[in-house]
Each structure stands twice: as C-alpha cells, then as structure tokens.
Short mmCIF file of C-alpha atoms in Angstrom, two decimals:
data_model
loop_
_atom_site.label_atom_id
_atom_site.label_comp_id
_atom_site.label_asym_id
_atom_site.label_seq_id
_atom_site.Cartn_x
_atom_site.Cartn_y
_atom_site.Cartn_z
CA MET A 24 97.54 140.03 43.55
CA ASN A 25 101.87 140.13 44.42
CA ARG A 26 102.67 142.74 46.47
CA TYR A 27 106.22 143.30 43.78
CA VAL A 28 103.32 144.52 41.80
CA VAL A 29 101.89 146.02 43.66
CA GLY A 30 105.14 147.92 44.53
CA VAL A 31 106.53 148.90 40.43
CA ALA A 32 103.00 150.38 40.33
CA GLY A 33 103.29 152.46 43.26
CA VAL A 34 106.61 153.96 41.93
CA ALA A 35 105.30 154.24 38.86
CA GLY A 36 101.61 155.73 39.93
CA VAL A 37 104.85 158.44 41.53
CA ALA A 38 106.16 159.63 38.99
CA VAL A 39 103.38 159.56 36.76
CA LEU A 40 101.19 162.08 38.93
CA ALA A 41 104.68 164.36 39.40
CA VAL A 42 104.80 165.42 35.97
CA GLY A 43 101.52 165.79 35.50
CA TRP A 44 101.78 167.99 38.25
CA LEU A 45 104.55 170.08 36.45
CA CYS A 46 103.04 170.28 33.31
CA GLY A 47 99.95 171.06 34.53
CA ILE A 48 97.75 168.64 33.56
CA PHE A 49 95.29 168.34 36.99
CA PHE A 50 92.89 165.53 35.92
CA MET A 51 95.95 163.66 34.93
CA ALA A 52 97.33 163.55 37.86
CA LEU A 53 93.78 163.37 40.32
CA ALA A 54 93.27 159.80 38.17
CA THR A 55 96.70 158.92 39.25
CA LEU A 56 96.18 159.82 43.00
CA LEU A 57 92.83 158.19 42.69
CA LEU A 58 94.48 154.94 41.46
CA LEU A 59 97.62 155.12 44.50
CA LEU A 60 94.53 154.48 46.07
CA ALA A 61 92.70 151.80 44.98
CA LEU A 62 95.91 149.71 44.78
CA GLY A 63 97.18 150.76 48.65
CA GLY A 64 93.58 149.24 49.64
CA GLY A 65 93.65 146.44 47.92
CA TYR A 66 97.45 145.75 49.52
CA LEU A 67 96.13 145.99 52.49
CA ALA A 68 93.63 143.67 52.34
CA TYR A 69 95.16 141.31 50.81
CA ARG A 70 97.92 141.13 53.83
CA GLN A 71 94.93 140.70 55.96
CA TYR A 72 93.66 137.99 54.00
CA THR A 73 97.09 136.24 53.91
CA LEU A 74 97.76 137.06 57.32
CA LYS A 75 93.94 135.54 58.71
CA PHE A 76 94.65 132.34 56.18
CA PRO A 77 98.06 131.38 55.96
CA ALA A 78 97.46 127.99 54.93
CA SER A 79 94.78 129.00 52.22
CA HIS A 80 97.43 131.64 50.92
CA ALA A 81 100.67 129.29 50.64
CA SER A 82 98.28 126.59 48.96
CA GLY A 83 97.60 129.20 46.06
CA GLY A 84 93.70 129.94 47.54
CA ALA A 85 90.83 128.41 50.06
CA ARG A 86 91.14 124.28 50.92
CA SER A 87 88.93 122.45 49.91
CA GLU A 88 87.06 120.17 52.67
CA GLY A 89 89.09 116.71 51.82
CA SER A 90 92.22 118.57 51.35
CA THR A 91 95.13 117.96 53.97
CA PRO A 92 95.47 119.79 57.05
CA SER A 93 98.72 122.09 57.35
CA ASN A 94 101.75 121.62 59.52
CA SER A 95 100.63 124.00 62.42
CA THR A 96 97.18 122.43 62.59
CA ARG A 97 98.57 118.69 62.92
CA THR A 98 101.46 120.14 65.27
CA SER A 99 98.59 122.20 67.12
CA THR A 100 96.39 118.67 67.94
CA LYS A 101 99.42 116.63 68.94
CA ARG A 102 100.41 118.79 71.15
CA THR A 103 97.14 119.29 72.62
CA ALA A 104 96.72 115.09 72.45
CA GLU A 105 100.67 115.04 74.37
CA ASP A 106 99.37 117.25 76.44
CA SER A 107 95.81 115.02 77.33
CA GLN A 108 98.14 112.25 77.99
CA SER A 109 100.55 114.27 80.43
CA LEU A 110 97.96 115.70 82.57
CA ALA A 111 96.30 111.61 83.07
CA ARG A 112 99.67 110.53 83.97
CA GLN A 113 100.09 112.87 86.83
CA MET A 114 96.76 112.13 87.87
CA LEU A 115 97.23 108.80 87.80
CA ASP A 116 100.45 108.74 90.02
CA GLN A 117 99.03 111.41 92.36
CA GLY A 118 95.56 108.55 92.79
CA ARG A 119 93.37 110.75 91.36
CA TYR A 120 91.68 108.41 89.63
CA SER A 121 88.50 108.80 89.98
CA LEU A 122 88.33 112.09 88.57
CA LEU A 123 89.27 110.30 85.56
CA LEU A 124 86.59 107.96 85.29
CA ARG A 125 84.17 111.46 85.71
CA PRO A 126 81.94 111.96 81.94
CA GLN A 127 83.24 115.61 82.47
CA ILE A 128 86.87 114.02 81.42
CA ALA A 129 86.68 111.32 80.04
CA GLN A 130 85.84 112.47 77.22
CA SER A 131 88.35 113.79 76.92
CA ILE A 132 91.44 111.40 78.10
CA PRO A 133 92.81 108.50 76.42
CA PRO A 134 90.72 104.85 76.79
CA LYS A 135 94.50 103.39 78.31
CA PHE A 136 94.27 106.11 80.55
CA LEU A 137 90.40 105.19 81.08
CA GLN A 138 91.24 101.59 82.18
CA GLN A 139 94.49 102.31 84.32
CA ALA A 140 92.33 104.41 86.08
CA GLN A 141 89.62 101.67 86.37
CA ASP A 142 92.32 98.80 87.13
CA LEU A 143 93.40 101.26 90.57
CA LEU A 144 89.81 101.94 91.69
CA ASP A 145 88.63 97.88 91.52
CA GLU A 146 91.58 98.00 93.55
CA GLU A 147 91.79 101.07 95.71
CA MET A 148 87.79 101.08 96.50
CA THR A 149 85.34 98.70 97.01
CA LEU A 150 81.72 98.61 95.02
CA VAL A 151 78.62 98.38 97.95
CA PRO A 152 75.22 98.02 96.51
CA GLY A 153 72.29 100.26 96.65
CA GLY A 154 69.72 98.48 99.90
CA GLU A 155 68.23 99.45 103.10
CA THR A 156 70.04 99.89 106.19
CA ILE A 157 69.13 100.45 109.77
CA LEU A 158 70.65 103.82 112.08
CA GLY A 159 70.64 104.13 115.14
CA ARG A 160 69.75 100.98 116.95
CA GLY A 161 70.93 100.57 120.34
CA VAL A 162 70.20 101.54 124.33
CA SER A 163 69.37 105.35 125.06
CA THR A 164 70.44 106.12 128.13
CA SER A 165 69.15 109.30 127.87
CA THR A 166 66.29 109.07 131.00
CA GLU A 167 65.98 107.32 134.22
CA THR A 168 65.23 103.75 132.45
CA PRO A 169 66.90 102.08 129.40
CA GLU A 170 65.12 102.56 126.50
CA TYR A 171 65.97 99.81 123.56
CA LEU A 172 65.49 101.53 120.17
CA ASP A 173 65.34 99.89 116.84
CA GLY A 174 66.41 102.54 114.56
CA ARG A 175 65.37 103.76 111.39
CA VAL A 176 65.55 102.01 108.00
CA VAL A 177 66.91 104.04 105.00
CA GLN A 178 67.89 103.68 101.97
CA VAL A 179 70.93 103.88 100.65
CA GLU A 180 72.20 103.90 96.53
CA GLY A 181 74.83 102.15 95.77
CA PHE A 182 78.40 103.61 95.30
CA TYR A 183 82.77 103.23 95.94
CA LEU A 184 84.71 103.26 99.80
CA ASP A 185 88.34 103.14 99.77
CA ARG A 186 89.01 99.51 101.12
CA TYR A 187 91.74 101.92 103.40
CA GLN A 188 92.02 104.75 105.54
CA VAL A 189 93.33 107.82 103.28
CA THR A 190 97.14 107.95 104.62
CA ASN A 191 99.99 109.88 105.33
CA GLU A 192 101.59 109.30 102.06
CA GLN A 193 97.97 110.02 100.41
CA PHE A 194 97.45 113.23 102.48
CA HIS A 195 101.16 114.82 101.41
CA ARG A 196 100.42 114.29 97.63
CA PHE A 197 97.27 116.98 98.37
CA VAL A 198 100.13 118.66 99.74
CA GLU A 199 102.76 118.65 98.01
CA GLY A 200 99.59 119.43 95.22
CA GLY A 201 99.18 122.94 96.83
CA GLY A 202 95.21 121.81 98.60
CA TYR A 203 95.87 124.44 101.02
CA GLU A 204 95.84 126.96 98.39
CA GLN A 205 93.38 125.65 95.73
CA ILE A 206 90.48 127.96 97.16
CA SER A 207 88.16 126.19 95.06
CA LEU A 208 88.56 122.93 97.25
CA TRP A 209 87.24 124.11 100.22
CA ASP A 210 83.68 125.05 102.13
CA PRO A 211 83.42 128.91 102.11
CA GLU A 212 83.30 129.42 105.21
CA ILE A 213 86.46 127.64 106.39
CA VAL A 214 88.80 130.07 103.88
CA PRO A 215 89.19 132.97 106.39
CA ALA A 216 90.68 130.22 108.98
CA LEU A 217 93.22 128.17 106.34
CA LEU A 218 95.96 129.93 107.22
CA GLU A 219 95.74 127.93 111.17
CA PHE A 220 95.50 124.85 109.48
CA VAL A 221 99.53 124.03 109.60
CA ASP A 222 101.37 121.33 111.23
CA GLN A 223 104.04 121.81 114.14
CA THR A 224 107.17 123.67 112.00
CA GLY A 225 103.80 126.66 110.96
CA GLU A 226 104.00 124.78 106.94
CA PRO A 227 100.24 123.80 105.74
CA GLY A 228 99.10 120.20 106.34
CA PRO A 229 98.28 117.79 109.42
CA ARG A 230 98.37 119.02 113.22
CA PHE A 231 101.19 116.27 113.89
CA TRP A 232 103.56 117.32 111.33
CA MET A 233 106.72 118.89 110.96
CA ASN A 234 108.21 120.51 107.64
CA GLY A 235 105.09 119.93 105.72
CA LYS A 236 105.83 116.31 105.95
CA TYR A 237 105.51 113.28 108.20
CA ALA A 238 107.24 111.12 110.76
CA HIS A 239 109.43 108.59 109.03
CA GLY A 240 108.56 105.29 108.71
CA GLN A 241 104.14 106.62 109.19
CA GLY A 242 103.88 106.77 105.25
CA LYS A 243 100.95 103.42 105.45
CA HIS A 244 99.57 104.66 108.96
CA PRO A 245 96.02 107.04 108.72
CA VAL A 246 96.82 110.32 108.73
CA VAL A 247 95.29 111.77 112.01
CA GLY A 248 95.41 115.55 113.08
CA VAL A 249 92.87 116.70 110.48
CA CYS A 250 89.28 118.26 110.66
CA TRP A 251 86.07 117.64 108.83
CA TYR A 252 86.99 120.67 106.72
CA GLU A 253 90.39 119.46 105.28
CA ALA A 254 88.96 116.05 104.67
CA ALA A 255 86.06 117.27 102.65
CA ALA A 256 88.86 119.37 100.72
CA TYR A 257 91.67 116.26 100.28
CA ALA A 258 88.38 114.19 99.31
CA ARG A 259 87.43 116.86 95.90
CA TRP A 260 90.88 117.12 95.18
CA VAL A 261 90.83 113.73 93.97
CA GLY A 262 87.43 113.72 92.66
CA LYS A 263 85.41 111.73 95.82
CA ARG A 264 83.28 112.52 98.96
CA LEU A 265 82.89 111.85 102.54
CA PRO A 266 80.63 109.08 102.85
CA THR A 267 77.65 109.81 104.47
CA ASP A 268 75.96 108.08 107.47
CA PRO A 269 74.19 105.93 105.87
CA GLU A 270 76.78 104.02 103.37
CA TRP A 271 79.29 103.96 106.03
CA VAL A 272 76.54 102.32 108.40
CA LYS A 273 75.71 99.84 105.38
CA SER A 274 79.61 99.45 103.82
CA GLY A 275 80.18 97.88 108.08
CA SER A 276 77.35 95.97 108.78
CA TRP A 277 76.56 94.54 105.06
CA PRO A 278 73.10 94.11 105.77
CA VAL A 279 70.43 91.08 104.88
CA PRO A 280 67.19 91.23 103.28
CA LEU A 281 64.79 89.84 104.46
CA PRO A 282 61.79 89.60 102.67
CA GLY A 283 58.77 91.71 104.53
CA ALA A 284 60.89 92.38 107.15
CA ARG A 285 64.28 94.74 108.39
CA PRO A 286 67.47 93.63 106.99
CA ILE A 287 69.42 91.63 109.11
CA GLN A 288 73.22 93.18 109.78
CA ARG A 289 75.72 92.84 111.12
CA LYS A 290 77.34 94.01 114.79
CA PHE A 291 81.04 94.12 113.26
CA PRO A 292 81.86 93.95 109.85
CA TRP A 293 82.75 90.09 110.56
CA GLY A 294 80.19 89.58 113.45
CA ASP A 295 78.18 89.66 116.16
CA ALA A 296 80.63 88.16 118.81
CA PHE A 297 83.30 90.70 119.37
CA ASP A 298 86.93 90.40 118.77
CA GLN A 299 90.23 92.12 119.89
CA ASN A 300 92.40 90.28 117.29
CA ARG A 301 90.09 91.19 114.52
CA CYS A 302 90.85 95.11 115.71
CA ASN A 303 93.14 98.13 116.84
CA LEU A 304 91.44 99.05 119.89
CA TRP A 305 92.36 99.84 123.00
CA GLY A 306 92.35 95.88 124.17
CA CYS A 307 94.72 94.71 121.55
CA GLY A 308 97.34 97.21 123.39
CA ARG A 309 99.20 98.64 120.62
CA GLY A 310 98.50 102.03 121.82
CA ALA A 311 99.00 103.84 118.15
CA THR A 312 98.21 103.91 115.26
CA VAL A 313 98.96 101.17 112.91
CA PRO A 314 99.55 100.55 108.71
CA VAL A 315 96.32 100.58 107.64
CA ASP A 316 96.54 97.67 105.43
CA GLN A 317 96.74 95.09 108.99
CA PHE A 318 93.99 93.20 111.02
CA GLN A 319 92.47 91.70 108.12
CA ASP A 320 90.89 89.33 109.59
CA GLY A 321 88.53 91.81 110.06
CA MET A 322 87.51 94.04 106.80
CA SER A 323 84.42 93.35 105.58
CA VAL A 324 82.01 91.47 103.59
CA GLY A 325 82.69 93.74 100.62
CA GLY A 326 86.74 94.21 101.59
CA ALA A 327 87.35 97.28 103.21
CA HIS A 328 89.67 97.60 105.96
CA GLN A 329 89.30 98.62 109.61
CA LEU A 330 85.76 100.04 109.61
CA ILE A 331 86.55 99.22 113.27
CA GLY A 332 89.31 100.61 115.10
CA ASN A 333 92.97 102.38 114.51
CA VAL A 334 91.10 106.55 114.54
CA TRP A 335 88.00 107.67 114.23
CA GLU A 336 86.56 108.75 110.71
CA TRP A 337 84.52 111.26 109.58
CA THR A 338 81.69 111.07 107.30
CA SER A 339 79.56 113.93 106.06
CA SER A 340 76.34 113.68 108.15
CA ARG A 341 76.31 115.35 110.86
CA PHE A 342 76.39 114.11 114.27
CA GLY A 343 73.26 113.35 115.76
CA ALA A 344 71.47 113.58 112.30
CA TRP A 345 70.24 109.73 112.06
CA GLN A 346 69.26 109.40 115.25
CA SER A 347 66.01 108.06 116.89
CA GLY A 348 62.80 110.50 116.50
CA SER A 349 62.63 109.61 120.51
CA THR A 350 65.66 110.44 121.74
CA PRO A 351 66.54 114.24 119.97
CA LEU A 352 69.64 115.61 120.07
CA VAL A 353 69.98 119.08 120.31
CA LEU A 354 73.63 119.95 119.36
CA ASP A 355 76.43 123.23 117.77
CA ALA A 356 74.98 123.13 114.05
CA SER A 357 79.27 122.67 113.88
CA MET A 358 79.59 118.45 115.09
CA ARG A 359 79.88 116.54 112.59
CA SER A 360 79.93 112.95 112.23
CA LEU A 361 82.93 110.20 113.84
CA ARG A 362 82.27 106.49 113.23
CA GLY A 363 84.67 102.95 113.76
CA GLY A 364 86.22 103.82 116.90
CA ALA A 365 89.89 103.92 117.28
CA PHE A 366 93.66 102.43 119.09
CA ASP A 367 92.77 104.22 121.77
CA THR A 368 89.05 103.13 121.94
CA TYR A 369 88.22 101.17 125.53
CA PHE A 370 84.86 100.37 125.55
CA GLU A 371 83.51 97.25 122.26
CA THR A 372 80.34 99.15 122.76
CA GLN A 373 81.52 102.02 121.71
CA SER A 374 83.08 100.62 118.45
CA THR A 375 79.80 98.82 117.08
CA CYS A 376 78.66 99.52 113.17
CA ASP A 377 75.81 101.46 114.58
CA PHE A 378 78.09 103.53 117.18
CA GLN A 379 78.37 106.97 116.53
CA SER A 380 80.61 109.95 117.77
CA GLY A 381 80.90 113.17 117.28
CA ASP A 382 82.87 116.44 117.49
CA LYS A 383 83.32 119.97 116.24
CA ALA A 384 83.81 120.15 112.37
CA ILE A 385 87.81 122.28 113.20
CA ALA A 386 89.06 119.43 115.47
CA ARG A 387 92.45 118.20 114.85
CA LYS A 388 93.01 115.23 116.86
CA ARG A 389 95.10 112.40 116.59
CA ASN A 390 92.73 109.34 117.13
CA VAL A 391 90.43 110.77 113.69
CA GLY A 392 91.36 110.27 110.17
CA PHE A 393 89.00 109.54 107.17
CA ARG A 394 88.45 107.66 104.21
CA CYS A 395 86.33 108.82 101.00
CA ALA A 396 83.72 107.31 99.01
CA ILE A 397 81.82 108.45 95.36
CA GLY A 398 78.34 107.28 93.86
CA ILE A 399 78.32 104.58 90.95
CA CYS A 400 76.27 107.79 89.39
CA ASP A 401 79.10 110.11 89.30
CA LEU A 402 80.64 107.62 87.42
CA ILE A 403 81.00 106.66 83.84
CA PRO A 404 79.65 103.29 83.01
CA ASP A 405 82.60 99.98 83.19
CA GLU A 406 81.29 98.03 80.07
CA SER A 407 83.87 95.76 81.64
CA MET A 408 82.11 95.11 84.44
CA GLN A 409 79.26 92.47 85.29
CA ALA A 410 75.97 94.15 86.60
CA GLU A 411 76.35 93.84 90.31
CA GLU A 412 73.39 90.77 91.84
CA ALA A 413 70.84 92.01 93.97
CA PRO A 414 71.68 90.86 97.64
CA ALA A 415 69.96 87.57 98.29
CA GLN A 416 66.96 87.49 99.72
CA VAL A 417 65.89 84.62 102.39
CA GLU A 418 63.39 82.75 103.49
CA SER A 419 63.87 82.17 107.17
CA TYR A 420 66.61 82.71 110.02
CA GLU A 421 68.34 79.76 109.21
CA GLU A 422 68.96 80.00 105.41
CA LEU A 423 70.99 83.40 107.28
CA ALA A 424 74.15 81.17 107.94
CA GLU A 425 74.36 80.30 104.70
CA VAL A 426 74.35 83.67 102.96
CA THR A 427 76.78 85.38 104.68
CA SER A 428 79.33 82.66 105.80
#
C-alpha cells in the first residue's frame, strides 16, 4: 500500500464526510468515517512493517533464503570481525595469549591470531608432563632428635609453567590495563584493602615503584613488592594462575619414575650438587635482583629459568599444606607458600627444590615475586604438537644417568 494513495484517499474521505454531514446524509457520513479509520489503521500497520523489516520492504517483499544479505547486514558482520581482530591484537600485545587459547574464547578468534597465541605459549612457557613428585623431604629439627622425612608422593597433572619470573615490564601492562580497578580479578576478601596496594607515591602498583612505574633499567628484572593477592590477580588477568606447590616442585626437580619404587628427583634443577654459579643467591655476591634470563646454566630440564634464586616465588598453596604428617604445622591460615630462595638467601639448604618457606598473603617484600602456570586441560588442543611422551622408565640406577644426562 503506497502512503501517497492513503493520503489522497484520506483527503477525499474528509471532503465526502463534510458534504454528507451538511446534507444531512448521516449514513453516508458514518460509512465514510469507518473508511477513514480502516485506511488509518492500514497505514500504521504498513509503517510498523517497514520499520521492522526495512530490507524486505526495500526489495518489495520478504527476502528468500538464497537472496544476498543487505548492506547493513554485511556492514554489521564486517564490524564484528574487525572488533574481534582488534581485541585479539590487543591481548597479544599485552601478553594475554593464554586467554585466546581458552575454549570459550578461541571459537570467536581468527585462526591466524590463534596460531600467534600458540607460538607465544610455546616460547614463553614450558610444558611439564604429568606424573608423580615427592614433597616434604628433608630433615626435621622440630624435635630434640633430628628426623629424616621421606616426604609424600603426589600425583600431578600435566601443565604449562612460565619459563621466567614475571617481570616489571609485564606487570606494568597489568597496571596500565586497569588491573587494580577490575574487582572481578581479586579475591573477595581482599577487595576492601585494594586502596592500600600502592607504590611509594600512592599510585596503584608494587610497593617499591614510583608514580606507577618501575625504576629505569629494571624492565627485565622480576617484579617484587607484590603480595600474594596481587600475584593471583595478575595471573587471572593474563588467563593463568599461580602454580601449586606440587607443580612447582615437579617442574624444578623433574622426577624420573622407577618401576615399583618412588621416583628419583633432583635436589636442584641442574642436579644434586649445589653450584653458586648457576643461581642468584647470597653467595653469588650480586646483592640484588638480576634480569630473569640470566644464569641459563641453572635452568630446569624443561627449560624454566631461575626456579632457584633471584626472588622467592608465591604458589597457590598454603604454607605447611604439603609437609610430612609426622610433623604437622599449626599456622595462621593467611600464610602462603614461597619457593626457590632469593638473592639474599644465605643457606643453600633453603634453596633446594623441596624447601618451603612462607609469609602472610598480604606481605609485599623486595625479595618476593612469582611466575604463572596453566593446566593443559584448560587450553584448546594444539593439533600441530605431537603427543608428549611419558617420562622414560628406568630399570636400574645405572640407567638413570643416561636418561637424565
């Protein structure tokens, strides 16, 4: 129905109504009034239809299934694709590649960006295969007679671990990205205290920064002065998490399974003999942090750097959670586990893969940092990567040297 036809009919109807009324022809006037109402209702329906289905109106009727989408539809689809690519680029630039590889997000990301994310994952993280590891070994001095602890055998699922400790440069992206303002990233119990997590000038950020920035030349050094909650929030922001104690120990000691026996694992990532030239501890004489890619001779079998030395590392576990049952620890529930030793750690016995220290979750110290992890099951399968082989089984202790060399 054309709106101009409706208009002409309306004018004619009004004229006829006036003439009819003046001539006293009541029934003619009534009929004309009903005609006007009908035409008006038809026009309103017509307008509603054209507003709701503009593409169909423009083509003179409803579009068939095989017809070409309208310009507005194509524009909307193109804009959605561009927005998705822009978001993917931003997340890659921020180092949040693992978020793109999560199944919930990967389905809406173009394949080329998924491949870039997978390449970054392989470059920045090391794959630690699943298997058994031993926690809580050592000598207990909690009694008058020292007691050797065999530890507990714990099963660990396969996971990825950061090759390096999180740096100032990486954490600065989190600060610039509004990480301290995104409440969903933080554990609920610490939200009221977020305003206290500031640097020396009162800006949101690690304790020893100034004006929201790290010291010049410290970009590749591990971030310090962050509490456990700050480390956990950063990990969520990049799509990862803090490693558990068993995961951290397994990545450093790299256990070798023995048939029918407990696995054999290293005291240090490089072996059983302490070597101060392989790590940044007190004996090295540095007296401060160093870039996270130094001391390459001290990396683990899987390729993780500085698991021992430079800075202590927060884990997701509570302090004492994996200690021997014969010497239980009764501690404040706010204590969290620390692993690996730092630049100011004096005793080598406190820098083994199995040694556990701890501190309050809100502690922000200059010798404590962290690295992140993510489970294999949390990511989309990498079709280009061959299935990981299980750790080699050895039949005797003589074969151990060949397997681990």
